[in-house]
CSV table of C-alpha atoms and ligand atoms in Angstrom, one decimal:
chain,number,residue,atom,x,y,z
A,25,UNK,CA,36.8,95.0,105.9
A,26,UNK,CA,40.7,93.9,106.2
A,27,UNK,CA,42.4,93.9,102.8
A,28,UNK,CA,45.9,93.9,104.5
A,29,UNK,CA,46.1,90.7,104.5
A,30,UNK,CA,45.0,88.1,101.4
A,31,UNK,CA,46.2,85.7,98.8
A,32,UNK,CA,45.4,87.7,95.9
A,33,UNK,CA,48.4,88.7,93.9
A,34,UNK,CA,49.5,92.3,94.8
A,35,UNK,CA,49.1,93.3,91.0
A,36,UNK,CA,46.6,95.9,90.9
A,37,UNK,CA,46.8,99.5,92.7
A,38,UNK,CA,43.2,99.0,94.4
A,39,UNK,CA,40.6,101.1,96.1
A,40,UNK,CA,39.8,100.6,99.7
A,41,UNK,CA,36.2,98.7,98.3
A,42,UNK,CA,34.3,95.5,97.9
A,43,UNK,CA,31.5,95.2,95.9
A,44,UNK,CA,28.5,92.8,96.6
A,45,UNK,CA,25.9,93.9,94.4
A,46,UNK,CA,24.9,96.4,91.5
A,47,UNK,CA,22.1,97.5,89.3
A,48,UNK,CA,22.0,99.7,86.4
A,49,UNK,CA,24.5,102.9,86.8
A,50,UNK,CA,24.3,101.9,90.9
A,51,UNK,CA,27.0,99.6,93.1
A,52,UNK,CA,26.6,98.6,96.4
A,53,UNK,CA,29.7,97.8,98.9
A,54,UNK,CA,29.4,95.8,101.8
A,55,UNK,CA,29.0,98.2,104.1
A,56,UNK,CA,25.7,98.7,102.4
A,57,UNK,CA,26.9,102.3,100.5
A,58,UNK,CA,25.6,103.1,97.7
A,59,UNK,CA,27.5,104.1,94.4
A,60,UNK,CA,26.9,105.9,90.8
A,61,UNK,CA,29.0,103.7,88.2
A,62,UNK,CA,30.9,106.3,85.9
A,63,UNK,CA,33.7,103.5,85.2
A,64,UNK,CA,31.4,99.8,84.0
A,65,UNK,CA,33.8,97.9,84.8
A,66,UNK,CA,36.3,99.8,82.2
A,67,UNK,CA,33.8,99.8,79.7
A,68,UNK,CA,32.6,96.6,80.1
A,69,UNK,CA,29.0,96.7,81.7
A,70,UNK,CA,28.0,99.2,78.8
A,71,UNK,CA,24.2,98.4,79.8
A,72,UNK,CA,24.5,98.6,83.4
A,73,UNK,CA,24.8,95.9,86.0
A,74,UNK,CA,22.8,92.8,86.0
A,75,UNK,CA,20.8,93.8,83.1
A,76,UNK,CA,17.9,91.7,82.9
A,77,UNK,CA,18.1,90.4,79.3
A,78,UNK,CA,22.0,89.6,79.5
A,79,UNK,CA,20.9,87.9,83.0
A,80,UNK,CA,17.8,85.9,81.3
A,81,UNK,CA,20.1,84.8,78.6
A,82,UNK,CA,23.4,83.5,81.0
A,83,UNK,CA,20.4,81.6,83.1
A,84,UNK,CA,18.8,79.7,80.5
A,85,UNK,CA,22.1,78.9,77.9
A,86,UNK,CA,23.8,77.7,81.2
A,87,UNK,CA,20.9,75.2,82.1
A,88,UNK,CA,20.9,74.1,78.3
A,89,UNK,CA,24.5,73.9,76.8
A,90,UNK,CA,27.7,76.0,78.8
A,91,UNK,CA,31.2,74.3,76.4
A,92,UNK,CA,31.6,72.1,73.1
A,93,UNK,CA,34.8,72.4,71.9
A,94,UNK,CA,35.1,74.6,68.5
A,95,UNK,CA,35.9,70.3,66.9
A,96,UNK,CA,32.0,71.0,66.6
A,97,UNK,CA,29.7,73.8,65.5
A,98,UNK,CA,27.0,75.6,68.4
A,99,UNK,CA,24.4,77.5,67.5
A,100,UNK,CA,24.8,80.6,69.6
A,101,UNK,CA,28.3,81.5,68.3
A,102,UNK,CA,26.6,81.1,65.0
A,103,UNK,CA,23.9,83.6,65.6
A,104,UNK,CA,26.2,86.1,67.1
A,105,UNK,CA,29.2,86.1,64.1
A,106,UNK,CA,26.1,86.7,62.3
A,107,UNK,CA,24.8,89.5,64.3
A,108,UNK,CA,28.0,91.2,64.1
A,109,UNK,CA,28.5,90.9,60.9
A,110,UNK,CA,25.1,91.9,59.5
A,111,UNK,CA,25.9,95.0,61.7
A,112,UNK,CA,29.5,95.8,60.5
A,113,UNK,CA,31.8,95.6,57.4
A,114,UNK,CA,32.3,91.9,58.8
A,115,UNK,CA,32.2,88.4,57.3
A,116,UNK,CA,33.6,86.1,60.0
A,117,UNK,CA,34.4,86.6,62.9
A,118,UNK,CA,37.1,84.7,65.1
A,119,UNK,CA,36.1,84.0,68.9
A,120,UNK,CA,38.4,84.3,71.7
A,121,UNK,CA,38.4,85.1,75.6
A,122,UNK,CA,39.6,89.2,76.0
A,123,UNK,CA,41.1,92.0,74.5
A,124,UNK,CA,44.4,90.8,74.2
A,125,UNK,CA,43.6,87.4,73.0
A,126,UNK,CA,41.2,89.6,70.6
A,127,UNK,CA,44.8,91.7,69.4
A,128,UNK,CA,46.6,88.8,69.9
A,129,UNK,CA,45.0,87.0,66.8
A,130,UNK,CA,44.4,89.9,64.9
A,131,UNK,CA,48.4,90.4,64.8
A,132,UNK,CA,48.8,86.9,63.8
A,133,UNK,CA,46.3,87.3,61.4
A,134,UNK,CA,48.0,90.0,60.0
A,135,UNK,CA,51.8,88.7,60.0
A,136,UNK,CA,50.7,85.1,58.0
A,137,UNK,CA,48.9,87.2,55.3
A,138,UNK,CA,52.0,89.6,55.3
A,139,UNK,CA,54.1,86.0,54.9
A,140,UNK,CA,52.0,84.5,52.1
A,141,UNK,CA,50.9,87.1,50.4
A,142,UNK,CA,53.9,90.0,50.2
A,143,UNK,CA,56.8,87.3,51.2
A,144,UNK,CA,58.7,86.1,54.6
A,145,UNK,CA,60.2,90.0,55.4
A,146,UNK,CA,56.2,91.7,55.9
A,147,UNK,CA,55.7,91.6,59.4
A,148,UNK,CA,55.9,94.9,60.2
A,149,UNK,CA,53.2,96.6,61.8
A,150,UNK,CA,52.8,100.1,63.0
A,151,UNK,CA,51.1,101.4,66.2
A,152,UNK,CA,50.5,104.7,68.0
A,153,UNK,CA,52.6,106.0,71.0
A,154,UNK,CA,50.3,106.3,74.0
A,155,UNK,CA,48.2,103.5,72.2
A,156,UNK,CA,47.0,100.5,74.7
A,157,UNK,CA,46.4,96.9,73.0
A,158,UNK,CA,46.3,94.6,75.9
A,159,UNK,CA,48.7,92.9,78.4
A,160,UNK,CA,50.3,89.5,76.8
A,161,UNK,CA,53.6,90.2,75.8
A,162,UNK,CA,52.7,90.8,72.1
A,163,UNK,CA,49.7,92.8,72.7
A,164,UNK,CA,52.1,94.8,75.2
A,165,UNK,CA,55.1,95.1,72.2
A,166,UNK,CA,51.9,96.5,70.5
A,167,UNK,CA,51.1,98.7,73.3
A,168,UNK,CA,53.2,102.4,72.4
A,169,UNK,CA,53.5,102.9,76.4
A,170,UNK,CA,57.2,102.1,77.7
A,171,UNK,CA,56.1,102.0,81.3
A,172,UNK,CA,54.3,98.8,80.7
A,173,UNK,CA,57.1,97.6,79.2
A,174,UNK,CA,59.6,98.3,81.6
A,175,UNK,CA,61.0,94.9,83.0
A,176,UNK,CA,59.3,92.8,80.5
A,177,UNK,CA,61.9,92.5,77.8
A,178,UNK,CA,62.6,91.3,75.0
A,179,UNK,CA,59.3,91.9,73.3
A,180,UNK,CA,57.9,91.1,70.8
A,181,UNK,CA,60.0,92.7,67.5
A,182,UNK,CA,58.7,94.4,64.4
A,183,UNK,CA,56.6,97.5,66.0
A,184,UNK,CA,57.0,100.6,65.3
A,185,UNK,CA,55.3,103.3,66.9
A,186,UNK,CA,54.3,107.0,65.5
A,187,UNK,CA,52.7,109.6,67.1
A,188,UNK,CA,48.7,110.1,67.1
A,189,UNK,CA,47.8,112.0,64.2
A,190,UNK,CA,51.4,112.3,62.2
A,191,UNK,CA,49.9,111.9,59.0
A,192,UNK,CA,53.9,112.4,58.1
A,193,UNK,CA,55.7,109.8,60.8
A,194,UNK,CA,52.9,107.6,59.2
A,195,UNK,CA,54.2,108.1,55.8
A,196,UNK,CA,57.6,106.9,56.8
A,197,UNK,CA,56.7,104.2,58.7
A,198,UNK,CA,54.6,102.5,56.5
A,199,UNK,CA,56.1,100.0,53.2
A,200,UNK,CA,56.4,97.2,51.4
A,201,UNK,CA,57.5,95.4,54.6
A,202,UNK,CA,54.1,96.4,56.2
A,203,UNK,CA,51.8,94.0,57.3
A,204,UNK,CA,49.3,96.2,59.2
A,205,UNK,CA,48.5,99.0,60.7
A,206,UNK,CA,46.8,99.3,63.9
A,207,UNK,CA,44.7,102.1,66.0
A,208,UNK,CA,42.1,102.8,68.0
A,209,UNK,CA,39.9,105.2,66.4
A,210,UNK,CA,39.8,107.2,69.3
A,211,UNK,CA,43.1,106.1,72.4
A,212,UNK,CA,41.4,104.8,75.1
A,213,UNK,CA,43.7,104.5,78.3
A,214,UNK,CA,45.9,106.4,76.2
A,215,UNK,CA,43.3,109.3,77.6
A,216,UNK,CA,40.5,109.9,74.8
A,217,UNK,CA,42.5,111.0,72.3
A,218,UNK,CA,40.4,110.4,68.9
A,219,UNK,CA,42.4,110.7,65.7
A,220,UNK,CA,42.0,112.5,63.1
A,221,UNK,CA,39.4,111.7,60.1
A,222,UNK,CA,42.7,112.8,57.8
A,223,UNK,CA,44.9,110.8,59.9
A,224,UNK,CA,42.3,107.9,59.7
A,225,UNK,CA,42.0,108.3,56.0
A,226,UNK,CA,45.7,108.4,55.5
A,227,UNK,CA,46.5,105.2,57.0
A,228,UNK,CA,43.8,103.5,54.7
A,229,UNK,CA,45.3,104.7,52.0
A,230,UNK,CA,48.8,103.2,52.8
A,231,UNK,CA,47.5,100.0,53.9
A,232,UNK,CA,45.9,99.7,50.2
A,233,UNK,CA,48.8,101.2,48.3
A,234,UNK,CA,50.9,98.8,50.2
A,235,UNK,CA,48.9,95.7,50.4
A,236,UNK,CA,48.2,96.1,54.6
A,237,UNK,CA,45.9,95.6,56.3
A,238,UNK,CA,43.9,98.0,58.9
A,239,UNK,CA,43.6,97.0,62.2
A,240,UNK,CA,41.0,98.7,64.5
A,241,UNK,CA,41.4,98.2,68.3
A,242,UNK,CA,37.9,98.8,69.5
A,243,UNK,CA,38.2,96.7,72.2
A,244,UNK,CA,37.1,99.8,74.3
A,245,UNK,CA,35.1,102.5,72.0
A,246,UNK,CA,33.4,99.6,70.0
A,247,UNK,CA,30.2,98.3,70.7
A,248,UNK,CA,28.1,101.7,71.4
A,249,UNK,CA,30.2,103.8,74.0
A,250,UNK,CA,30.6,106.2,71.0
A,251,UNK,CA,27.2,106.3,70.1
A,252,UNK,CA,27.3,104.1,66.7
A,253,UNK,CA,27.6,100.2,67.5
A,254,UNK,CA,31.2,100.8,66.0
A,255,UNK,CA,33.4,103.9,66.6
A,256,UNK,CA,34.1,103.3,62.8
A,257,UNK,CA,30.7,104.3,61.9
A,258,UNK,CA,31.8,107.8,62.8
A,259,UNK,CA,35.1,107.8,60.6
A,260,UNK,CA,35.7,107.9,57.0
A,261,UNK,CA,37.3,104.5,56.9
A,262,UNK,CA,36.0,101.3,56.9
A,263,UNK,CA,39.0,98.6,58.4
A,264,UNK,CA,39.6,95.3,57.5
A,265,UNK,CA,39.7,93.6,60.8
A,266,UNK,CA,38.5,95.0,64.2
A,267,UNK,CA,38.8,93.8,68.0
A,268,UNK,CA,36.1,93.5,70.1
A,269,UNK,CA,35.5,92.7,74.1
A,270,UNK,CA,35.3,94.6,76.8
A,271,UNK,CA,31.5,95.4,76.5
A,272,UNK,CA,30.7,93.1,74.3
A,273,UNK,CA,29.1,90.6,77.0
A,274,UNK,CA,28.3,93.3,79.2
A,275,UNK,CA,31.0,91.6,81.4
A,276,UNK,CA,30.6,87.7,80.6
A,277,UNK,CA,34.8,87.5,79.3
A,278,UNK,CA,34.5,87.3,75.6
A,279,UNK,CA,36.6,88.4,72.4
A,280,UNK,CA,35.9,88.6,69.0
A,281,UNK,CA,38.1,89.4,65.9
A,282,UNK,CA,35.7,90.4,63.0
A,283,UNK,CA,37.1,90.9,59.3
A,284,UNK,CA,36.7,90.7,56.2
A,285,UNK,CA,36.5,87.6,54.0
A,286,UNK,CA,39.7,88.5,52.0
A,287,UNK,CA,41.6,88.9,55.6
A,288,UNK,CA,39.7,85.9,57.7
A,289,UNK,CA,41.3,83.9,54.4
A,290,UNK,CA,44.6,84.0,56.2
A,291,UNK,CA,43.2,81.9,59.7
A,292,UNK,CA,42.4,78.3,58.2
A,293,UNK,CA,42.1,75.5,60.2
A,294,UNK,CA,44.7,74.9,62.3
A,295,UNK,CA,46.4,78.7,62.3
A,296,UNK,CA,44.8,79.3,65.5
A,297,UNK,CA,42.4,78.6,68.3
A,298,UNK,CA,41.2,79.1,71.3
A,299,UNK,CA,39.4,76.1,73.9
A,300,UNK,CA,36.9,78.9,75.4
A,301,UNK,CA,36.6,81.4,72.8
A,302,UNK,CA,33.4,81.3,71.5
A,303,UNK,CA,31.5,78.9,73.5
A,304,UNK,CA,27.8,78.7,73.7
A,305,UNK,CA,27.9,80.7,77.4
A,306,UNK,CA,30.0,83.6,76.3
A,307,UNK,CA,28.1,83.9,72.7
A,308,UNK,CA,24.2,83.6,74.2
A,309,UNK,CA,25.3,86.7,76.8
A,310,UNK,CA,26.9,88.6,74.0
A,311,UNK,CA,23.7,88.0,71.3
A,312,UNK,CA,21.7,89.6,74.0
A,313,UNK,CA,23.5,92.3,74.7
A,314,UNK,CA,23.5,93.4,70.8
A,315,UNK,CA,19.9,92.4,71.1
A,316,UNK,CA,19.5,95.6,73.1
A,317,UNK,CA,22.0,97.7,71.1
A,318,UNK,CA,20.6,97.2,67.8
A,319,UNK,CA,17.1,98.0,69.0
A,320,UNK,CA,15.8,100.9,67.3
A,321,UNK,CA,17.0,104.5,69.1
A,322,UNK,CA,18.7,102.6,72.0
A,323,UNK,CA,22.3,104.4,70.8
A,324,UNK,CA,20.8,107.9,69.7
A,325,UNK,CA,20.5,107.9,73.9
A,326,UNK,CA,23.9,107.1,73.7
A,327,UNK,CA,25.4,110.2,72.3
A,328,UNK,CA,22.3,112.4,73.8
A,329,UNK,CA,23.5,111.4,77.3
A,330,UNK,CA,27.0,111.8,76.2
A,331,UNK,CA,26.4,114.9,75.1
A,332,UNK,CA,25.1,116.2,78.7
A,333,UNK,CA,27.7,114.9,80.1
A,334,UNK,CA,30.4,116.8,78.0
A,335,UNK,CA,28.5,119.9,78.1
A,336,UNK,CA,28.7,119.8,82.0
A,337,UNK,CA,32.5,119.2,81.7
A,338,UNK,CA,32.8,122.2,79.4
A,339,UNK,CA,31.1,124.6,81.6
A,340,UNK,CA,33.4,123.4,84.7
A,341,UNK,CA,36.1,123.7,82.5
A,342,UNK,CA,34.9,127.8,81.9
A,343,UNK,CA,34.2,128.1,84.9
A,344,UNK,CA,38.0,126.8,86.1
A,345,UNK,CA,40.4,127.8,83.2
A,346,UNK,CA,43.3,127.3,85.9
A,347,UNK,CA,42.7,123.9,86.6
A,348,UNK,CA,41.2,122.2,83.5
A,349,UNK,CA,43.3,121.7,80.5
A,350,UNK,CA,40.5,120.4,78.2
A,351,UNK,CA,37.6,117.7,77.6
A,352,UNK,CA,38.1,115.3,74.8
A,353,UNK,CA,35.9,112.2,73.9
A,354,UNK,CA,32.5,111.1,71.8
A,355,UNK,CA,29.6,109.5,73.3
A,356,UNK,CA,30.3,108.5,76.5
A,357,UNK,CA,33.6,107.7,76.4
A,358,UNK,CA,34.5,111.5,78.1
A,359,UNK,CA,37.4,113.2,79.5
A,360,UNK,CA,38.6,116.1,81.3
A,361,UNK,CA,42.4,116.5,81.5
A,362,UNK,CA,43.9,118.9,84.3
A,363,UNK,CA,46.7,121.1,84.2
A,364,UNK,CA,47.4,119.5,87.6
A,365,UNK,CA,48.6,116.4,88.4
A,366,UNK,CA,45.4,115.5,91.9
A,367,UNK,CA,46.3,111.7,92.6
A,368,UNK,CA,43.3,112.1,95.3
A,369,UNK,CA,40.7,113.0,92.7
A,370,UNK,CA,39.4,109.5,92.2
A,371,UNK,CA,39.6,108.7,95.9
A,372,UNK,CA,37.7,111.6,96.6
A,373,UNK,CA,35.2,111.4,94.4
A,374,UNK,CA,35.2,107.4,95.6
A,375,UNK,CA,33.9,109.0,98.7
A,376,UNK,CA,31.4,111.2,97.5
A,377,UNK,CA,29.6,108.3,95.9
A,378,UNK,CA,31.0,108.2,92.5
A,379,UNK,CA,33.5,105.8,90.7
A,380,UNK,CA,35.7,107.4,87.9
A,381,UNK,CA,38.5,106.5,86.5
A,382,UNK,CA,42.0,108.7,86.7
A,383,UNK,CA,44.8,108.6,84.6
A,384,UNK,CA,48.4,109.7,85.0
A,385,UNK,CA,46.7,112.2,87.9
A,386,UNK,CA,45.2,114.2,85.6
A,387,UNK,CA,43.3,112.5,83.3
A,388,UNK,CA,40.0,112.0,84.3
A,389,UNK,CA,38.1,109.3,81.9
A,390,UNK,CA,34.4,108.7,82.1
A,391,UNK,CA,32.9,105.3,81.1
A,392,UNK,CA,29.2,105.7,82.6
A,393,UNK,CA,26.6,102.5,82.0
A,394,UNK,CA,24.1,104.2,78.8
A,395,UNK,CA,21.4,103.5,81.6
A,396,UNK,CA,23.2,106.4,83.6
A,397,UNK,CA,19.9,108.9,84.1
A,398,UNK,CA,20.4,113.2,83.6
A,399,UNK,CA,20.1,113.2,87.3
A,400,UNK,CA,23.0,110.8,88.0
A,401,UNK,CA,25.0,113.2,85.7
A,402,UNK,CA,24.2,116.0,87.4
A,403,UNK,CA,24.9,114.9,90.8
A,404,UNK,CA,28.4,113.6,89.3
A,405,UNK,CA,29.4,116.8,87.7
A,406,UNK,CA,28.4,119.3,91.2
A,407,UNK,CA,30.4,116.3,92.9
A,408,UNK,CA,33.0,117.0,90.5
A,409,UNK,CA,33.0,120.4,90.7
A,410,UNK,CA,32.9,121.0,94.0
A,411,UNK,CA,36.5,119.0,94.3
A,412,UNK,CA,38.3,121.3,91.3
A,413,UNK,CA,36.9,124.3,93.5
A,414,UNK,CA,39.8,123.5,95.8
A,415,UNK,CA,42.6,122.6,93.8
A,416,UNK,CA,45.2,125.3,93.4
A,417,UNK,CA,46.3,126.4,90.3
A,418,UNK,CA,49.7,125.8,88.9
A,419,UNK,CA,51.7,128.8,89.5
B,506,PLP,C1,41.3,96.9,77.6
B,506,PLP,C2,41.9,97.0,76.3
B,506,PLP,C3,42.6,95.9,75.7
B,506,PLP,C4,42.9,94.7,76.5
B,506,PLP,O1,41.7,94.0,76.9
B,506,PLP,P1,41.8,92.8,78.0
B,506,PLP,O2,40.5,92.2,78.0
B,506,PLP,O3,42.2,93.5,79.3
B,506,PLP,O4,42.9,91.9,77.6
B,506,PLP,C5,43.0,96.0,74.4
B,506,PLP,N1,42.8,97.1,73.7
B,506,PLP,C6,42.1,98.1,74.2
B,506,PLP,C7,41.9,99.3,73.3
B,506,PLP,C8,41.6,98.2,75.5
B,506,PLP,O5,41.0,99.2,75.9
């Protein structure tokens, strides 16, 4: 296949590879190669491709009802703010399209409650360096990575950005002009970096003492890749308002903003809205797909699997002290950082049959399908190793 020449915007850094089909953990190109999924789609086809039930549901709500406008009420997008409230600290949940249209409202959310409740001059909100929230320009202000700013300015103005896990900078940054605080439990394309529990608790504590709210972005960890439905499960705070989407359709575009009564309050009718967001289509895929998830055991698998798949990282790790710097993550949501910078490694491994995702050159991040099998682990990791044989060490 020719991909000189096209008329898709140049915007994305892409592999040499077209995909026709895929099942479970498994992709096929269409020169008929096989390969093992360790990337979903960035974290979005958390139950592997095609999945049956997520299929079923697409097929029959498509022949029945696809669009009403949110003038009228649908039954689907009732049943799922109701799933995914009856499985989090939730009581209503705001439907949009993505992630950044998930941040996106969450930040306006949080800046009219700042206005009405603490007065005109709260609309501060304070986010992580290294922290991803999205691509629209305020989801990118949000976003504490400069070279996804670069070119893009003026953003959006009242972030501030601390560094993971300075419980101190946190203390500082946080006031009476506050209107939230924002973090993902554990930094996703930031390179699985999970913060703290004191960190964590720290920030709940300010947002109280100071009347702001908490903002989870688990736009990426949420929805099982950690092993809970909700990477807060695993923390010692509870937020007030949490993104969702990436996974939560299994790759039908959805987003989701679920909060608390007290913080929904601030969204009446006519704050904000979205044509698409939660329309029958979107919500029947996404019911399904927490149909599976809440089934009893389905998630134990999660961390079980994850916990293979750390364990092999670890003992490539030993075995190559030169090379690898060290393996972060929870679940499956793993990394393994280098203390080289090997711009190849994904290409390579591309080649051996395996997608994986690289960051910066040296940050390897793992987003397998929870349907990804021992054996498909296995094969990845003596891929894997078999590459950081050859890398020289840093002198
Ligand atoms: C991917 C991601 C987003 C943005 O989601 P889009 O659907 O690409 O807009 C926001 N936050 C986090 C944590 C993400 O990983």
């Amino acid at each position: 296949m020719n991909f000189e020449k096209n008329h898709v915007a140049n915007a994305y850094a892409r592999f040499p590879v077209n995909f026709i089909s895929g099942k479970g953990a498994v992709l096929t190109d269409t020169e008929g190669k096989k390969y093992v999924d360790f990337v979903s789609g960035i974290a979005v086809c958390s139950l592997g491709h095609c999945e049956e039930t997520v299929v079923e549901a697409i097929k029959s709500q498509a022949e029945t009802l696809m669009h009403v406008s949110n003038l009228y009420w649908n039954g689907p997008q009732l049943e799922l703010a109701e799933m995914l409230c009856s499985h989090s600290f939730g009581d209503r949940v705001f439907f949009c399209n993505s992630g950044a249209e998930a941040v996106e409202a969450a930040i306006k959310l949080a800046r009219r409650r700042g206005h009405l409740k603490k007065g005109p001059d709260c609309h501060e909100i304070v986010c992580l360096e290294g922290s991803f929230h999205g691509r629209t320009l305020t989801a990118l202000s949000a976003t504490g990575q400069p070279v996804y700013q670069n070119g893009f300015q003026p953003l959006t103005s009242r972030f501030t950005h601390i560094p993971p896990d300075d419980t101190a900078a946190l203390e500082l940054a946080v006031g009476p002009r506050t209107a939230a605080v924002m973090l993902e439990p554990i930094l996703g394309e930031g390179g699985v970096r999970p913060l703290s529990g004191d960190f964590l608790a720290a920030a709940r504590k300010l947002c109280d003492r100071f009347e702001a709210v908490l903002i989870f972005d688990e736009v990426q960890v949420g929805m099982g890749r950690t092993g809970s439905l909700f990477a807060y499960e695993q923390t010692p705070v509870v937020p007030d308002v949490m993104c969702l989407a990436k996974a939560l359709a299994n790759g039908f575009p959805i987003g989701a903003v679920v909060a608390t009564e007290a913080a929904m309050e601030f969204l009446p009718p006519g704050t904000h809205a979205s044509t698409f967001g939660g329309n029958p289509l979107a919500c029947a895929a996404a019911t399904a797909v927490l149909k599976v998830m809440t089934a009893e055991g389905f998630l134990g698998k999660v961390g079980k699997l994850g916990d293979r798949l750390r364990q092999g990282l670890e003992d490539i790790a030993g075995r190559y002290p030169d090379v690898v710097l060290e393996c972060r993550g929870a679940g499956l949501i793993q990394a393994m950082e280098l203390k080289v910078a090997v711009p190849d490694l994904a290409m390579q491994l591309l080649d051996d049959g395996f997608l994986v995702l690289l960051g910066h050159g040296r940050i390897l991040r793992l987003l397998p399908p929870f349907t990804i099998t021992e054996e498909q682990i296995s094969s990845l990791l003596a891929a894997l190793e078999k590459r950081i044989a050859v890398i020289k060490p840093e002198l």
